[in-house]
Short mmCIF file of C-alpha atoms and ligand atoms in Angstrom, two decimals:
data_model
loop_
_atom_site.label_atom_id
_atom_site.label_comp_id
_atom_site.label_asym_id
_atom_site.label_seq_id
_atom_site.Cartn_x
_atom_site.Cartn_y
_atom_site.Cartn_z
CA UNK A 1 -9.30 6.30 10.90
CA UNK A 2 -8.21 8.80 8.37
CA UNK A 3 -5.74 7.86 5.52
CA UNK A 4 -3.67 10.51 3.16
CA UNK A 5 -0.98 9.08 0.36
CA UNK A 6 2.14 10.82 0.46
CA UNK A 7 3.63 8.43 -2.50
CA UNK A 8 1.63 6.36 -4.80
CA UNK A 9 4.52 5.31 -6.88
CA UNK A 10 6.03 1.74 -7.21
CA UNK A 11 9.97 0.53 -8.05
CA UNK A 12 11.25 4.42 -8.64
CA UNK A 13 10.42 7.81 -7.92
CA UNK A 14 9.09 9.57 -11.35
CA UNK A 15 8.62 13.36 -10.93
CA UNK A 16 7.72 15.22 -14.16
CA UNK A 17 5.45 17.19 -15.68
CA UNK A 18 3.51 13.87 -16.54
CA UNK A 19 2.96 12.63 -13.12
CA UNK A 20 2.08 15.66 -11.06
CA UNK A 21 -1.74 14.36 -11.02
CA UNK A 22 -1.23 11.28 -9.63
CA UNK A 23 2.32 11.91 -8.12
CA UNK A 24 5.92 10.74 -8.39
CA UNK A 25 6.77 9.66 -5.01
CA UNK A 26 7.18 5.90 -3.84
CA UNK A 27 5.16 4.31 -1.10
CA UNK A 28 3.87 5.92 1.47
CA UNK A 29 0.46 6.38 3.52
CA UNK A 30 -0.30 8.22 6.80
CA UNK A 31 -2.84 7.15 9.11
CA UNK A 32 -4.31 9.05 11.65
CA UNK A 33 -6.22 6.83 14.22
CA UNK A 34 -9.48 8.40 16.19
CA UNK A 35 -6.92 8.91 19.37
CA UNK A 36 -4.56 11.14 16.88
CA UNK A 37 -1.89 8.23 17.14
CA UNK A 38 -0.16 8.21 13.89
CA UNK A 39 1.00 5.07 11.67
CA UNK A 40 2.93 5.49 8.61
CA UNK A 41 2.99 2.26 6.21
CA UNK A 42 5.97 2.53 4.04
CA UNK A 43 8.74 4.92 3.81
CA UNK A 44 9.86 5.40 -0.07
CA UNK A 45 10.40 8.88 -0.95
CA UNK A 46 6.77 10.22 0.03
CA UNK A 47 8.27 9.98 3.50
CA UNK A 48 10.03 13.39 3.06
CA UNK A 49 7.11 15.85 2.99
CA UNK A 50 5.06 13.97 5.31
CA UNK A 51 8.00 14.08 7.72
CA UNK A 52 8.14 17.91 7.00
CA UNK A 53 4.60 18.37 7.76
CA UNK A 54 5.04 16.69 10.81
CA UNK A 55 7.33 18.69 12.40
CA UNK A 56 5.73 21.59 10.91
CA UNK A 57 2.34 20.18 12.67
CA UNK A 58 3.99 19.49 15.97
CA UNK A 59 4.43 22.13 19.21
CA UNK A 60 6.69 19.38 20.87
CA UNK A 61 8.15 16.04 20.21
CA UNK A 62 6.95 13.85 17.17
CA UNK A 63 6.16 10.38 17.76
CA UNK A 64 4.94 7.44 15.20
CA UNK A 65 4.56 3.74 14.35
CA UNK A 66 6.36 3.15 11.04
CA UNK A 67 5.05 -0.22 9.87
CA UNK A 68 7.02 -1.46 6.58
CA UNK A 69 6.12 -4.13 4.21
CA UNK A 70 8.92 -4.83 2.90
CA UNK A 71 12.36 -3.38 2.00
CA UNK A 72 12.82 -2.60 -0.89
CA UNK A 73 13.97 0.82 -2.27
CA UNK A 74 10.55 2.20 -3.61
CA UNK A 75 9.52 0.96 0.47
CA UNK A 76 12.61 2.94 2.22
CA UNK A 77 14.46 5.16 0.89
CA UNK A 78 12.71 8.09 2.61
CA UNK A 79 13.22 6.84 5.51
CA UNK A 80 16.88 8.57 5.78
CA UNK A 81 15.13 11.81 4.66
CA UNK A 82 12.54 11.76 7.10
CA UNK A 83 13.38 14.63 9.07
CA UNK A 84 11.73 13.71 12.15
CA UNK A 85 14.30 11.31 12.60
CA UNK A 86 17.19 13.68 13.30
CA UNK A 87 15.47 15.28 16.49
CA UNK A 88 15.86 14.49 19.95
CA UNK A 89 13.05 13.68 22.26
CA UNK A 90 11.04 11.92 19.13
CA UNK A 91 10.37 8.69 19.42
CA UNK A 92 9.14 6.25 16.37
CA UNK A 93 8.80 2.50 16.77
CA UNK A 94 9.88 0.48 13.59
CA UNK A 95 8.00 -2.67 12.04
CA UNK A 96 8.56 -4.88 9.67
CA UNK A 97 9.30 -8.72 8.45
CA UNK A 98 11.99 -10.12 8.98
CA UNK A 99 14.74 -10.38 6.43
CA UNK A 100 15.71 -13.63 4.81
CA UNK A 101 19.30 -12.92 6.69
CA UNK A 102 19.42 -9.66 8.20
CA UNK A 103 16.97 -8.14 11.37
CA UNK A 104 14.71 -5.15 9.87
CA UNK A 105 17.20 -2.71 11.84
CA UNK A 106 20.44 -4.38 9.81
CA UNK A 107 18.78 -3.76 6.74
CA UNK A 108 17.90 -0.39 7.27
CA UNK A 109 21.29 0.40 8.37
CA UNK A 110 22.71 -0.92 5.34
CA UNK A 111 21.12 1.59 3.07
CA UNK A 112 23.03 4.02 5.35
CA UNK A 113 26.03 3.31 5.55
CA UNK A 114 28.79 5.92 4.86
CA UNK A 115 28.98 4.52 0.85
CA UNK A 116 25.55 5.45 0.68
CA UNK A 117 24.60 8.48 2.95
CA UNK A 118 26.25 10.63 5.13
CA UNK A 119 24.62 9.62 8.23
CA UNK A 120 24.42 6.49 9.96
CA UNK A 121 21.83 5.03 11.61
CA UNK A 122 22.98 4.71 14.62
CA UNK A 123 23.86 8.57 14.83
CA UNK A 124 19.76 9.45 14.53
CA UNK A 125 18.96 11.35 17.29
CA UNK A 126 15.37 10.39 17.58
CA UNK A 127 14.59 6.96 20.37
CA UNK A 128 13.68 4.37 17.58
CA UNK A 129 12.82 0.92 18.41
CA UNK A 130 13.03 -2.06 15.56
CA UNK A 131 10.78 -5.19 16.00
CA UNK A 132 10.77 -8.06 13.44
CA UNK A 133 7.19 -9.47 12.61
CA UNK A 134 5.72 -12.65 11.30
CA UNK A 135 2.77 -13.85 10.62
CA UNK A 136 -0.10 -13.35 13.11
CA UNK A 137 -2.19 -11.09 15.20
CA UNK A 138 0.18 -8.15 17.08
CA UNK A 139 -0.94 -5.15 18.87
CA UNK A 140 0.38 -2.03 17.68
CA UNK A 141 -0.09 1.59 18.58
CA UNK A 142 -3.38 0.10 19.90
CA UNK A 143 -4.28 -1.78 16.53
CA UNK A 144 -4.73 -5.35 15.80
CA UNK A 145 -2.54 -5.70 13.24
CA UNK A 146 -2.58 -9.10 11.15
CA UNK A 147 0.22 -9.65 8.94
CA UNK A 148 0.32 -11.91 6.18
CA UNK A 149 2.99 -13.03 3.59
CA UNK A 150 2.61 -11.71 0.25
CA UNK A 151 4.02 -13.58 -3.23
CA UNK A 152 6.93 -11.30 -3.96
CA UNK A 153 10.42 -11.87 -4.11
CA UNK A 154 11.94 -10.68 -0.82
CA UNK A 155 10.20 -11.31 2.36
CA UNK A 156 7.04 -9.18 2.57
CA UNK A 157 3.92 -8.90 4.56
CA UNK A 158 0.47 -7.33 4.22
CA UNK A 159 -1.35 -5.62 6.34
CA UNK A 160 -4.98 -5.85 7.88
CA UNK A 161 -5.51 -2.99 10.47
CA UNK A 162 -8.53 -3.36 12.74
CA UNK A 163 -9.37 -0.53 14.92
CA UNK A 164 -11.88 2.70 15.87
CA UNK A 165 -14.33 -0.08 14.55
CA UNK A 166 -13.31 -0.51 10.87
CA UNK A 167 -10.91 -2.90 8.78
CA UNK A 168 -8.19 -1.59 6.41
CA UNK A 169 -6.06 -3.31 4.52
CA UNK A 170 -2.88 -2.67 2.75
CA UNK A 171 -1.60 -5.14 0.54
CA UNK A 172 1.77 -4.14 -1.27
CA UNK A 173 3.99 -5.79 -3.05
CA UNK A 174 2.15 -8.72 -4.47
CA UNK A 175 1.86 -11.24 -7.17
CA UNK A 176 -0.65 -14.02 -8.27
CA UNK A 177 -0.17 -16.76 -7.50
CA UNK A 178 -1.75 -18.06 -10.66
CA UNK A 179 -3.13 -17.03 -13.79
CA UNK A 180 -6.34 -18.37 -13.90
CA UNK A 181 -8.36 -17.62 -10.48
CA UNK A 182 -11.68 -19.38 -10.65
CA UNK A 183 -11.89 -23.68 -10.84
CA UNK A 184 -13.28 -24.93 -13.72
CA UNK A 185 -17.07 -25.70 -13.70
CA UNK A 186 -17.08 -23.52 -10.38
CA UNK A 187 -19.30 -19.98 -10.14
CA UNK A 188 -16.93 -17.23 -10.60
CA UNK A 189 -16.74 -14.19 -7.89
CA UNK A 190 -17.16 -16.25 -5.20
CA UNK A 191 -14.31 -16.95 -2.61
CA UNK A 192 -14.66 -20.52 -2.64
CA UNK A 193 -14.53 -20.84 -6.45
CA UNK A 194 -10.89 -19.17 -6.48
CA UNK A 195 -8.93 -22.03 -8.02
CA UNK A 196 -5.31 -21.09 -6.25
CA UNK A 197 -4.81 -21.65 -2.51
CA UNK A 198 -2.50 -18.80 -2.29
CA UNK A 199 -4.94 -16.62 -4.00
CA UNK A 200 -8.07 -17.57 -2.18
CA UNK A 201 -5.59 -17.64 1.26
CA UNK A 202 -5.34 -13.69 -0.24
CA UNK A 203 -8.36 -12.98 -0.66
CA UNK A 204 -9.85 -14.11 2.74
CA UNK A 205 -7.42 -11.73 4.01
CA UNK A 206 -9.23 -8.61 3.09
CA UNK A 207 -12.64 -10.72 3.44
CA UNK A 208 -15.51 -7.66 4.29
CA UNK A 209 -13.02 -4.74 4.59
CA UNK A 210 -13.90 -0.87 5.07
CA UNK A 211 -11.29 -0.64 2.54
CA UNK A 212 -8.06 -2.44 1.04
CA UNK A 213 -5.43 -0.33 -0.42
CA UNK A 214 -3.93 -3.01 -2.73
CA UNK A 215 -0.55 -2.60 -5.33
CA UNK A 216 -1.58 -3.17 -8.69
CA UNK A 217 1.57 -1.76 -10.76
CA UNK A 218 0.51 -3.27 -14.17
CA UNK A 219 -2.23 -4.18 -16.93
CA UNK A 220 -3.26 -7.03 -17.85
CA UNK A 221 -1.32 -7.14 -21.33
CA UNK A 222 1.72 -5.61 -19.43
CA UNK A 223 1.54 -9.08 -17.10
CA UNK A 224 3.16 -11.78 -19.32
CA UNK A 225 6.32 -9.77 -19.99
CA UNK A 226 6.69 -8.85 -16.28
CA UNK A 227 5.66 -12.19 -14.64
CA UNK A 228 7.21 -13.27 -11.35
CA UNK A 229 8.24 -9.23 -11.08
CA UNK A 230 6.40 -9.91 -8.15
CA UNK A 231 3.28 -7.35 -9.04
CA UNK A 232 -0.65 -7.32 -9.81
CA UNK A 233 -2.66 -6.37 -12.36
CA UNK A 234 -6.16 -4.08 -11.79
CA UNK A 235 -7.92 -7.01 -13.26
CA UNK A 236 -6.24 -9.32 -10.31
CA UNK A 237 -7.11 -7.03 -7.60
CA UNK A 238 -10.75 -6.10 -8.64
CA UNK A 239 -11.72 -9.90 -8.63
CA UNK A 240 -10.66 -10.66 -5.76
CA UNK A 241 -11.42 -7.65 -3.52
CA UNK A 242 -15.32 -8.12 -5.15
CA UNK A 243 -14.92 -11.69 -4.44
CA UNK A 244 -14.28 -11.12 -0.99
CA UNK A 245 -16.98 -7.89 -0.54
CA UNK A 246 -14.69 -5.09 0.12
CA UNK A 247 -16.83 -2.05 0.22
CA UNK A 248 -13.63 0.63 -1.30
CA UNK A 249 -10.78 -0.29 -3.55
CA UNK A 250 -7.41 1.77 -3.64
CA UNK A 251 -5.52 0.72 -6.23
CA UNK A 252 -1.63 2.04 -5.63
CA UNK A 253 2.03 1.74 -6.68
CA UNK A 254 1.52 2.42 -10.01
CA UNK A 255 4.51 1.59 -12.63
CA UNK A 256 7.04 4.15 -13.29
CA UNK A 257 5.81 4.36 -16.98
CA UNK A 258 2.04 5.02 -16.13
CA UNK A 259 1.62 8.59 -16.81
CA UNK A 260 -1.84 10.62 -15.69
CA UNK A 261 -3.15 10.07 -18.65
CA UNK A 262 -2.88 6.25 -18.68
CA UNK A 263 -3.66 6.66 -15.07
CA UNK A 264 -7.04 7.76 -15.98
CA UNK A 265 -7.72 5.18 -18.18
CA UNK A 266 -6.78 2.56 -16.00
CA UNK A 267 -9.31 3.69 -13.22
CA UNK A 268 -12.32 3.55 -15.99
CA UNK A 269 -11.24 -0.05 -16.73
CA UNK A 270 -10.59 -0.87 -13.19
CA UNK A 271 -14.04 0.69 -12.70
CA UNK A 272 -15.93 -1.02 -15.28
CA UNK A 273 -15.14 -4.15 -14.70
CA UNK A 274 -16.43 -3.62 -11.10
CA UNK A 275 -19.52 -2.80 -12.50
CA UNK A 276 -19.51 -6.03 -14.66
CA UNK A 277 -18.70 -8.37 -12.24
CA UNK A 278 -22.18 -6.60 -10.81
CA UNK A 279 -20.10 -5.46 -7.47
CA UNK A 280 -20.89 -2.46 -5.34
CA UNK A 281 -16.89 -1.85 -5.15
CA UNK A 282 -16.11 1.46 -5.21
CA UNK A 283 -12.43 1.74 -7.02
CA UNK A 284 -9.94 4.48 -7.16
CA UNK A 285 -6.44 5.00 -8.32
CA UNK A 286 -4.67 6.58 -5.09
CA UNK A 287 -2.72 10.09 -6.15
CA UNK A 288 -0.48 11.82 -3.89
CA UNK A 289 -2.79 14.06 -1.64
CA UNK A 290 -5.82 11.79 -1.61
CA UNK A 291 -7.46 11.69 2.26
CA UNK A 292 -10.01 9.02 2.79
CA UNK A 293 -11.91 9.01 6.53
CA UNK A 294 -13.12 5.44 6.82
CA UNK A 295 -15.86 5.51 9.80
CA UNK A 296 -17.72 2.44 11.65
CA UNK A 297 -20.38 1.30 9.80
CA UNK A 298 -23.68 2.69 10.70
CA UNK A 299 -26.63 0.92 10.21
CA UNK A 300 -30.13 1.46 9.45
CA UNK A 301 -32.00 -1.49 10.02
CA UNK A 302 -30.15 -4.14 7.86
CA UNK A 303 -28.83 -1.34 5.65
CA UNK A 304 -25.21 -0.17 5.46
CA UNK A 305 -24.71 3.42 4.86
CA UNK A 306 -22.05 5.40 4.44
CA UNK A 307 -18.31 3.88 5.64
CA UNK A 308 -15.99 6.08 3.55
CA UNK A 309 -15.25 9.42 2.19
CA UNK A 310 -12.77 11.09 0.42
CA UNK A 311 -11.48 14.55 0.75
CA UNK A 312 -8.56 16.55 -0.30
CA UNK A 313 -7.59 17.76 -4.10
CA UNK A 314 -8.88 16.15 -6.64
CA UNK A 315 -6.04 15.25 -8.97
CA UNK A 316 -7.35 18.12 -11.21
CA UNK A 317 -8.10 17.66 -14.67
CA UNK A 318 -6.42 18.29 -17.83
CA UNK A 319 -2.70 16.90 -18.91
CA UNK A 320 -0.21 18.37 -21.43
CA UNK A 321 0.84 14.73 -21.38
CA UNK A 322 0.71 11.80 -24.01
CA UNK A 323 0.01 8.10 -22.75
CA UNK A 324 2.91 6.03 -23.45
CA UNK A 325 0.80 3.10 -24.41
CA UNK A 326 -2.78 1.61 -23.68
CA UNK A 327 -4.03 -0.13 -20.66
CA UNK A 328 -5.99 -2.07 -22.06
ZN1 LIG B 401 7.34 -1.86 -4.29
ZN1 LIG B 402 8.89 -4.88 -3.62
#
């Protein structure tokens, strides 16, 4: 499976000459499966240029899985902008919980009606199907997908995505359950020692991933100001995902006020304390244009080598930008 981020922004969109490393746009990922069958988990404003692209890409109809987490703006609101959309003869098939009161197909249509935007969605062009999920094991576009509720405050799922003989998951929007994670007296970084069991419930979920792609939109001391915001912190993430030996880390969503330079300092801490908690977690802060390949793992007599790469631009180096605080 191959993965590119289109949007690695959580709550709002935040172009500017202080995000262009890392990127402005809200949620979204591609994924390419081995068969060329494409997924595309979330739909905020990143949505638009990978729509463009493709069309662009295409020498016929487009077709896609769109597989939401949740609906909320930042998850969305490129979904009227995806161009793809307005076509005849594409076809994309639409996933995603259901609402506390609405189907995933009534919400979506709210956010277009006429006070809104100037097309409805009932006038796309394009054959889209809607499906609710729940919890559970579905197969999609030839995928076992496992969905899971996450601890935010409208109805959201996560995602674990087994096919083409690796594990992904994506895990956004989420919050701890609680603050401490390990039981007293117990041996910390270990699954069973997670004190919460919503947290250790969250952890087994990515238990021996290729790679989890996991929200974690603030810091540590950001955390007690923003609690039940419904959002991680790196230190969250990294503890578990060691806990439950993920190989690669993406940490995404990042908060509106995070510029590239804090950016950068939030991957060394995210980083470091991998290293101290004496993991071989690989961590990265996702940026818009970042392509990961995650292959089957290949082994040499008990020894796993190589499961995932990275391609694409780097998110350069050097920022006219100050940090608006420290992450630390
Ligand atoms: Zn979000
Ligand atoms: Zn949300």
């Amino acid at each position: 499976m191959r993965l590119r981020f289109w949007g690695t922004r959580g709550s709002i969109a935040t172009p500017g000459p202080c995000t262009t490393r890392y990127g402005g746009n809200t949620s979204c990922i591609e994924l390419t499966e081995a068969s060329g069958e494409k997924i595309v988990l979330d739909c905020g404003t990143g949505a638009r240029l990978l729509g463009n692209q493709l069309l662009a890409a295409s020498d016929g109809s487009v077709s896609a899985t769109i597989l939401l987490t949740h609906t909320h703006w930042d998850h969305i609101q490129g979904f009227p902008f995806f161009a793809p959309l307005f076509a005849q003869g594409n076809h994309f098939r639409v996933y995603g919980p259901e609402g506390a009161h609405l189907s995933l197909r009534d919400v979506l249509a709210g956010q277009m009606e006429h006070h809104y935007f100037p097309v409805e969605l009932d006038q796309l062009a394009a054959r889209i199907t809607y499906q609710d999920l729940g919890e559970g094991t579905h197969d999609i576009a030839g995928l076992k997908i496992t969905a899971q509720q996450m601890n935010h405050p409208s109805p959201t799922l996560g995602y674990r995505i087994a096919g083409d003989g690796c594990t992904i998951c994506y895990l956004s929007d989420h919050e701890p359950f609680y603050e401490a994670i390990w039981r007293d007296g117990a041996e910390p970084g270990r699954l069973e020692s997670i004190l919460e069991p919503g947290d250790r419930r969250h952890a087994e979920f990515m238990q021996g991933a290729d790679l989890v792609i996991h929200e974690a939109q603030y810091t540590p001391d950001e955390y007690p100001a923003k609690e039940h915001w419904g959002h991680s912190t790196y230190s969250y993430v990294v503890k578990l995902a060691a806990a439950a030996g993920v190989r690669r880390l993406v940490l995404t969503h990042h908060d509106p006020s995070h510029d590239d330079v804090f950016m950068d300092a939030v991957e060394q801490l995210a980083r470091g304390l991998a290293q101290r908690l004496d993991s071989r977690l690989e961590v990265t802060c996702a940026y818009e244009g970042l392509e990961i390949s995650v292959q089957p793992l290949v082994r040499r007599g008990a020894t796993p080598v190589e499961k995932c790469s990275s391609g694409s631009a780097s998110p350069g180096s050097g920022s006219a930008c100050s940090s608006t605080g420290n992450p630390w």
